[in-house]
Amino acid sequence: MEKVVSMKDVSFRRNKQEILSGVNWEINKDEHWAILGLNGSGKTSLLNIVTGYQMPTTGDVTVLGRQFGKSYIPDLRKEIGFVSSALERFSEVLDYETVEEIVVSGKFASIGLYEEVTEEDWEKANTLIKSFRLDYLIGKRYHLLSQGEKRRVLIARSLMSEPKILILDEPCSGLDILSREDVLLLTKEIANYNCHLIYVTHHIEELVEEISHVLLLRDGKIVAAGPKSEVVTDELLTETFGISVGVHWEDNRPWLSVRKDIGWTKFGPVETK
């Protein structure tokens, strides 16, 4: 089976502190993954290695057929889309651009338009806008949009370059429940763009049906990685989050509850009754 991402015995250290340790992870063709873990678990460092912005301290990494240390990594980045609420730091530029200008800028991976845009580019951007049900926003300035609309526009923008991997880094952070569900609906569209999704979140209820696999991280180590139904369990999530939790499923989508009858310490679960 074709490997989209392959990590073997990967570690990453910064200032003598071990951020990732013994990471072995593969993404195969047609798989869509979610990464779950607490703050400080190593999620950001893992993403930075996938995108080639950090090199592992030890271990072997291959992404989209490019082996780190033997390939020109800037070319790899052109094939990876990235959406994060952190893009809001460019609001001074984004705020006064129209929706279609922002979407078409994804072709150039730029914030703002500084290169010539062809008629074909505009047509492609409009197709994405309509596909994501955003055509009612055509001509609107970014600063007039709701937070949910902004996230959806940025996701459409990320697909202009036809990436082979799309990373959504906590795309629902700060959204109300209606806006969150609007964003989650887009995962169905992303699957139609021949794109492999890596979805990062703290919230398991965001693991919609299209997400097939899950990786759990704690303290820089993989707790579990594999098919969603095998990984999203009471025991593995309790170990990952450090608090006793229970999972129930509705329409192939998991939901989390905290179990008050059982506490969790560094030594394991303890009865609280």
GROMACS .gro file of C-alpha atoms in nm:
model
  273
    1MET     CA    1   0.000   0.000   0.000
    2GLU     CA    2   0.129   0.348  -0.091
    3LYS     CA    3   0.261   0.541   0.209
    4VAL     CA    4   0.162   0.906   0.235
    5VAL     CA    5   0.356   0.960   0.559
    6SER     CA    6   0.610   0.725   0.718
    7MET     CA    7   0.790   0.789   1.048
    8LYS     CA    8   1.025   0.530   1.196
    9ASP     CA    9   1.173   0.565   1.547
   10VAL     CA   10   1.143   0.943   1.531
   11SER     CA   11   1.251   1.162   1.819
   12PHE     CA   12   1.275   1.538   1.848
   13ARG     CA   13   1.468   1.733   2.110
   14ARG     CA   14   1.486   2.106   2.175
   15ASN     CA   15   1.728   2.257   2.428
   16LYS     CA   16   1.802   1.908   2.560
   17GLN     CA   17   1.430   1.851   2.625
   18GLU     CA   18   1.273   1.553   2.451
   19ILE     CA   19   0.953   1.667   2.277
   20LEU     CA   20   0.885   1.348   2.076
   21SER     CA   21   1.015   1.001   2.151
   22GLY     CA   22   0.996   0.670   1.964
   23VAL     CA   23   0.732   0.781   1.715
   24ASN     CA   24   0.636   0.516   1.460
   25TRP     CA   25   0.346   0.625   1.241
   26GLU     CA   26   0.221   0.564   0.888
   27ILE     CA   27  -0.055   0.718   0.681
   28ASN     CA   28  -0.163   0.503   0.389
   29LYS     CA   29  -0.338   0.611   0.071
   30ASP     CA   30  -0.703   0.711   0.118
   31GLU     CA   31  -0.678   0.732   0.497
   32HIS     CA   32  -0.791   1.045   0.686
   33TRP     CA   33  -0.636   1.090   1.030
   34ALA     CA   34  -0.706   1.285   1.347
   35ILE     CA   35  -0.443   1.365   1.610
   36LEU     CA   36  -0.558   1.402   1.971
   37GLY     CA   37  -0.362   1.501   2.278
   38LEU     CA   38  -0.339   1.752   2.559
   39ASN     CA   39  -0.153   2.081   2.522
   40GLY     CA   40   0.218   2.005   2.534
   41SER     CA   41   0.174   1.648   2.412
   42GLY     CA   42   0.383   1.707   2.098
   43LYS     CA   43   0.111   1.765   1.837
   44THR     CA   44   0.265   2.087   1.699
   45SER     CA   45   0.613   1.934   1.675
   46LEU     CA   46   0.469   1.633   1.493
   47LEU     CA   47   0.296   1.862   1.240
   48ASN     CA   48   0.613   2.067   1.195
   49ILE     CA   49   0.801   1.749   1.103
   50VAL     CA   50   0.533   1.640   0.855
   51THR     CA   51   0.554   1.980   0.683
   52GLY     CA   52   0.934   1.984   0.690
   53TYR     CA   53   0.969   2.291   0.912
   54GLN     CA   54   1.148   2.080   1.173
   55MET     CA   55   1.387   1.794   1.116
   56PRO     CA   56   1.375   1.497   1.354
   57THR     CA   57   1.665   1.460   1.594
   58THR     CA   58   1.672   1.087   1.519
   59GLY     CA   59   1.473   0.853   1.299
   60ASP     CA   60   1.357   0.830   0.939
   61VAL     CA   61   1.079   1.039   0.783
   62THR     CA   62   0.928   1.010   0.435
   63VAL     CA   63   0.636   1.231   0.327
   64LEU     CA   64   0.472   1.198  -0.016
   65GLY     CA   65   0.765   0.988  -0.135
   66ARG     CA   66   1.029   1.239  -0.024
   67GLN     CA   67   1.280   1.106   0.225
   68PHE     CA   68   1.405   1.371   0.464
   69GLY     CA   69   1.776   1.432   0.425
   70LYS     CA   70   1.769   1.321   0.060
   71SER     CA   71   1.499   1.548  -0.088
   72TYR     CA   72   1.436   1.918  -0.146
   73ILE     CA   73   1.182   1.991   0.127
   74PRO     CA   74   1.049   2.330  -0.004
   75ASP     CA   75   0.897   2.140  -0.297
   76LEU     CA   76   0.720   1.911  -0.049
   77ARG     CA   77   0.555   2.206   0.125
   78LYS     CA   78   0.383   2.305  -0.199
   79GLU     CA   79   0.188   1.979  -0.177
   80ILE     CA   80   0.067   2.033   0.180
   81GLY     CA   81  -0.219   2.264   0.271
   82PHE     CA   82  -0.239   2.409   0.622
   83VAL     CA   83  -0.530   2.580   0.798
   84SER     CA   84  -0.510   2.712   1.152
   85SER     CA   85  -0.675   2.982   1.358
   86ALA     CA   86  -0.319   3.117   1.386
   87LEU     CA   87  -0.366   3.259   1.034
   88GLU     CA   88  -0.578   3.526   1.199
   89ARG     CA   89  -0.252   3.702   1.290
   90PHE     CA   90  -0.247   3.819   0.928
   91SER     CA   91  -0.581   3.995   0.974
   92GLU     CA   92  -0.436   4.336   0.883
   93VAL     CA   93  -0.391   4.203   0.528
   94LEU     CA   94  -0.687   3.966   0.515
   95ASP     CA   95  -0.951   4.199   0.655
   96TYR     CA   96  -0.988   4.417   0.346
   97GLU     CA   97  -0.963   4.144   0.084
   98THR     CA   98  -1.272   3.989  -0.071
   99VAL     CA   99  -1.360   3.624  -0.024
  100GLU     CA  100  -1.262   3.539  -0.382
  101GLU     CA  101  -0.927   3.721  -0.348
  102ILE     CA  102  -0.845   3.521  -0.036
  103VAL     CA  103  -0.941   3.190  -0.196
  104VAL     CA  104  -0.743   3.252  -0.515
  105SER     CA  105  -0.434   3.353  -0.312
  106GLY     CA  106  -0.410   2.991  -0.202
  107LYS     CA  107  -0.258   2.908  -0.540
  108PHE     CA  108   0.047   3.116  -0.446
  109ALA     CA  109   0.053   3.028  -0.073
  110SER     CA  110   0.058   3.401  -0.002
  111ILE     CA  111  -0.134   3.629   0.229
  112GLY     CA  112  -0.238   3.894  -0.022
  113LEU     CA  113  -0.211   3.886  -0.402
  114TYR     CA  114   0.125   3.978  -0.547
  115GLU     CA  115   0.128   3.772  -0.867
  116GLU     CA  116  -0.079   3.773  -1.183
  117VAL     CA  117  -0.408   3.586  -1.153
  118THR     CA  118  -0.538   3.423  -1.468
  119GLU     CA  119  -0.901   3.386  -1.570
  120GLU     CA  120  -0.861   3.013  -1.513
  121ASP     CA  121  -0.750   3.084  -1.154
  122TRP     CA  122  -1.060   3.296  -1.087
  123GLU     CA  123  -1.284   3.024  -1.232
  124LYS     CA  124  -1.122   2.761  -1.011
  125ALA     CA  125  -1.163   2.983  -0.704
  126ASN     CA  126  -1.530   3.040  -0.785
  127THR     CA  127  -1.583   2.665  -0.826
  128LEU     CA  128  -1.437   2.607  -0.478
  129ILE     CA  129  -1.648   2.886  -0.332
  130LYS     CA  130  -1.966   2.734  -0.476
  131SER     CA  131  -1.864   2.381  -0.375
  132PHE     CA  132  -1.823   2.499  -0.016
  133ARG     CA  133  -2.157   2.682  -0.030
  134LEU     CA  134  -1.989   3.020   0.014
  135ASP     CA  135  -2.117   3.189  -0.302
  136TYR     CA  136  -2.346   3.414  -0.094
  137LEU     CA  137  -2.025   3.576   0.035
  138ILE     CA  138  -1.877   3.669  -0.304
  139GLY     CA  139  -1.761   4.029  -0.299
  140LYS     CA  140  -1.766   4.054   0.081
  141ARG     CA  141  -1.462   4.174   0.274
  142TYR     CA  142  -1.308   3.927   0.517
  143HIS     CA  143  -1.360   4.144   0.826
  144LEU     CA  144  -1.738   4.136   0.767
  145LEU     CA  145  -1.756   3.756   0.795
  146SER     CA  146  -1.844   3.551   1.101
  147GLN     CA  147  -1.572   3.336   1.258
  148GLY     CA  148  -1.724   3.023   1.106
  149GLU     CA  149  -1.737   3.180   0.760
  150LYS     CA  150  -1.375   3.288   0.792
  151ARG     CA  151  -1.263   2.932   0.870
  152ARG     CA  152  -1.459   2.793   0.576
  153VAL     CA  153  -1.303   3.051   0.343
  154LEU     CA  154  -0.954   2.960   0.464
  155ILE     CA  155  -1.024   2.590   0.405
  156ALA     CA  156  -1.140   2.665   0.050
  157ARG     CA  157  -0.823   2.874   0.004
  158SER     CA  158  -0.605   2.580   0.112
  159LEU     CA  159  -0.744   2.364  -0.170
  160MET     CA  160  -0.655   2.608  -0.451
  161SER     CA  161  -0.310   2.450  -0.480
  162GLU     CA  162  -0.459   2.097  -0.496
  163PRO     CA  163  -0.261   1.969  -0.194
  164LYS     CA  164  -0.207   1.600  -0.141
  165ILE     CA  165  -0.217   1.648   0.236
  166LEU     CA  166  -0.440   1.901   0.414
  167ILE     CA  167  -0.370   1.977   0.779
  168LEU     CA  168  -0.656   2.132   0.976
  169ASP     CA  169  -0.511   2.245   1.308
  170GLU     CA  170  -0.798   2.294   1.554
  171PRO     CA  171  -1.019   2.452   1.286
  172CYS     CA  172  -1.320   2.470   1.519
  173SER     CA  173  -1.141   2.649   1.801
  174GLY     CA  174  -1.354   2.938   1.932
  175LEU     CA  175  -1.657   2.856   1.715
  176ASP     CA  176  -2.014   2.819   1.839
  177ILE     CA  177  -2.188   2.486   1.784
  178LEU     CA  178  -2.360   2.593   1.459
  179SER     CA  179  -2.039   2.727   1.306
  180ARG     CA  180  -1.852   2.418   1.420
  181GLU     CA  181  -2.095   2.186   1.244
  182ASP     CA  182  -2.070   2.397   0.926
  183VAL     CA  183  -1.692   2.354   0.930
  184LEU     CA  184  -1.716   1.981   1.000
  185LEU     CA  185  -1.947   1.935   0.702
  186LEU     CA  186  -1.658   2.046   0.480
  187THR     CA  187  -1.467   1.727   0.558
  188LYS     CA  188  -1.707   1.552   0.323
  189GLU     CA  189  -1.606   1.793   0.045
  190ILE     CA  190  -1.234   1.759   0.122
  191ALA     CA  191  -1.255   1.384   0.065
  192ASN     CA  192  -1.366   1.458  -0.293
  193TYR     CA  193  -1.046   1.653  -0.368
  194ASN     CA  194  -0.809   1.353  -0.365
  195CYS     CA  195  -0.657   1.495  -0.048
  196HIS     CA  196  -0.543   1.321   0.271
  197LEU     CA  197  -0.671   1.494   0.582
  198ILE     CA  198  -0.479   1.535   0.909
  199TYR     CA  199  -0.720   1.685   1.160
  200VAL     CA  200  -0.588   1.810   1.497
  201THR     CA  201  -0.828   1.863   1.787
  202HIS     CA  202  -0.889   1.826   2.161
  203HIS     CA  203  -1.252   1.728   2.107
  204ILE     CA  204  -1.345   1.376   1.999
  205GLU     CA  205  -1.695   1.482   1.892
  206GLU     CA  206  -1.525   1.648   1.593
  207LEU     CA  207  -1.416   1.307   1.462
  208VAL     CA  208  -1.683   1.282   1.195
  209GLU     CA  209  -1.745   0.975   0.984
  210GLU     CA  210  -1.493   1.072   0.714
  211ILE     CA  211  -1.203   1.053   0.962
  212SER     CA  212  -1.096   0.690   0.944
  213HIS     CA  213  -0.793   0.675   1.175
  214VAL     CA  214  -0.677   0.835   1.500
  215LEU     CA  215  -0.340   0.894   1.664
  216LEU     CA  216  -0.328   0.958   2.040
  217LEU     CA  217  -0.029   1.146   2.187
  218ARG     CA  218   0.077   1.195   2.547
  219ASP     CA  219   0.406   1.346   2.665
  220GLY     CA  220   0.561   1.309   2.319
  221LYS     CA  221   0.483   0.938   2.290
  222ILE     CA  222   0.216   0.758   2.091
  223VAL     CA  223  -0.046   0.601   2.315
  224ALA     CA  224  -0.220   0.434   2.020
  225ALA     CA  225  -0.262   0.476   1.643
  226GLY     CA  226  -0.500   0.297   1.410
  227PRO     CA  227  -0.862   0.270   1.294
  228LYS     CA  228  -1.091   0.512   1.477
  229SER     CA  229  -1.315   0.246   1.631
  230GLU     CA  230  -1.014   0.062   1.778
  231VAL     CA  231  -0.836   0.369   1.918
  232VAL     CA  232  -1.121   0.584   2.051
  233THR     CA  233  -1.195   0.377   2.360
  234ASP     CA  234  -1.255   0.455   2.728
  235GLU     CA  235  -0.922   0.306   2.832
  236LEU     CA  236  -0.700   0.469   2.567
  237LEU     CA  237  -0.860   0.814   2.599
  238THR     CA  238  -0.833   0.794   2.978
  239GLU     CA  239  -0.462   0.724   2.940
  240THR     CA  240  -0.424   1.006   2.685
  241PHE     CA  241  -0.613   1.277   2.871
  242GLY     CA  242  -0.516   1.180   3.226
  243ILE     CA  243  -0.875   1.178   3.347
  244SER     CA  244  -1.128   0.896   3.354
  245VAL     CA  245  -1.364   0.926   3.056
  246GLY     CA  246  -1.628   0.727   2.877
  247VAL     CA  247  -1.712   0.720   2.506
  248HIS     CA  248  -2.045   0.663   2.336
  249TRP     CA  249  -2.108   0.655   1.962
  250GLU     CA  250  -2.379   0.809   1.744
  251ASP     CA  251  -2.374   0.775   1.364
  252ASN     CA  252  -2.009   0.661   1.368
  253ARG     CA  253  -1.914   0.973   1.565
  254PRO     CA  254  -1.778   0.951   1.922
  255TRP     CA  255  -1.887   1.165   2.217
  256LEU     CA  256  -1.703   1.203   2.546
  257SER     CA  257  -1.816   1.218   2.909
  258VAL     CA  258  -1.612   1.242   3.228
  259ARG     CA  259  -1.665   0.951   3.468
  260LYS     CA  260  -1.699   1.092   3.819
  261ASP     CA  261  -1.698   0.753   3.991
  262ILE     CA  262  -1.335   0.692   3.894
  263GLY     CA  263  -1.040   0.927   3.939
  264TRP     CA  264  -0.707   0.910   3.762
  265THR     CA  265  -0.361   0.957   3.901
  266LYS     CA  266  -0.015   0.908   3.755
  267PHE     CA  267  -0.034   0.554   3.896
  268GLY     CA  268  -0.361   0.468   3.719
  269PRO     CA  269  -0.739   0.469   3.787
  270VAL     CA  270  -0.872   0.476   4.142
  271GLU     CA  271  -1.224   0.435   4.277
  272THR     CA  272  -1.357   0.758   4.429
  273LYS     CA  273  -1.661   0.607   4.603
   0.00000   0.00000   0.00000
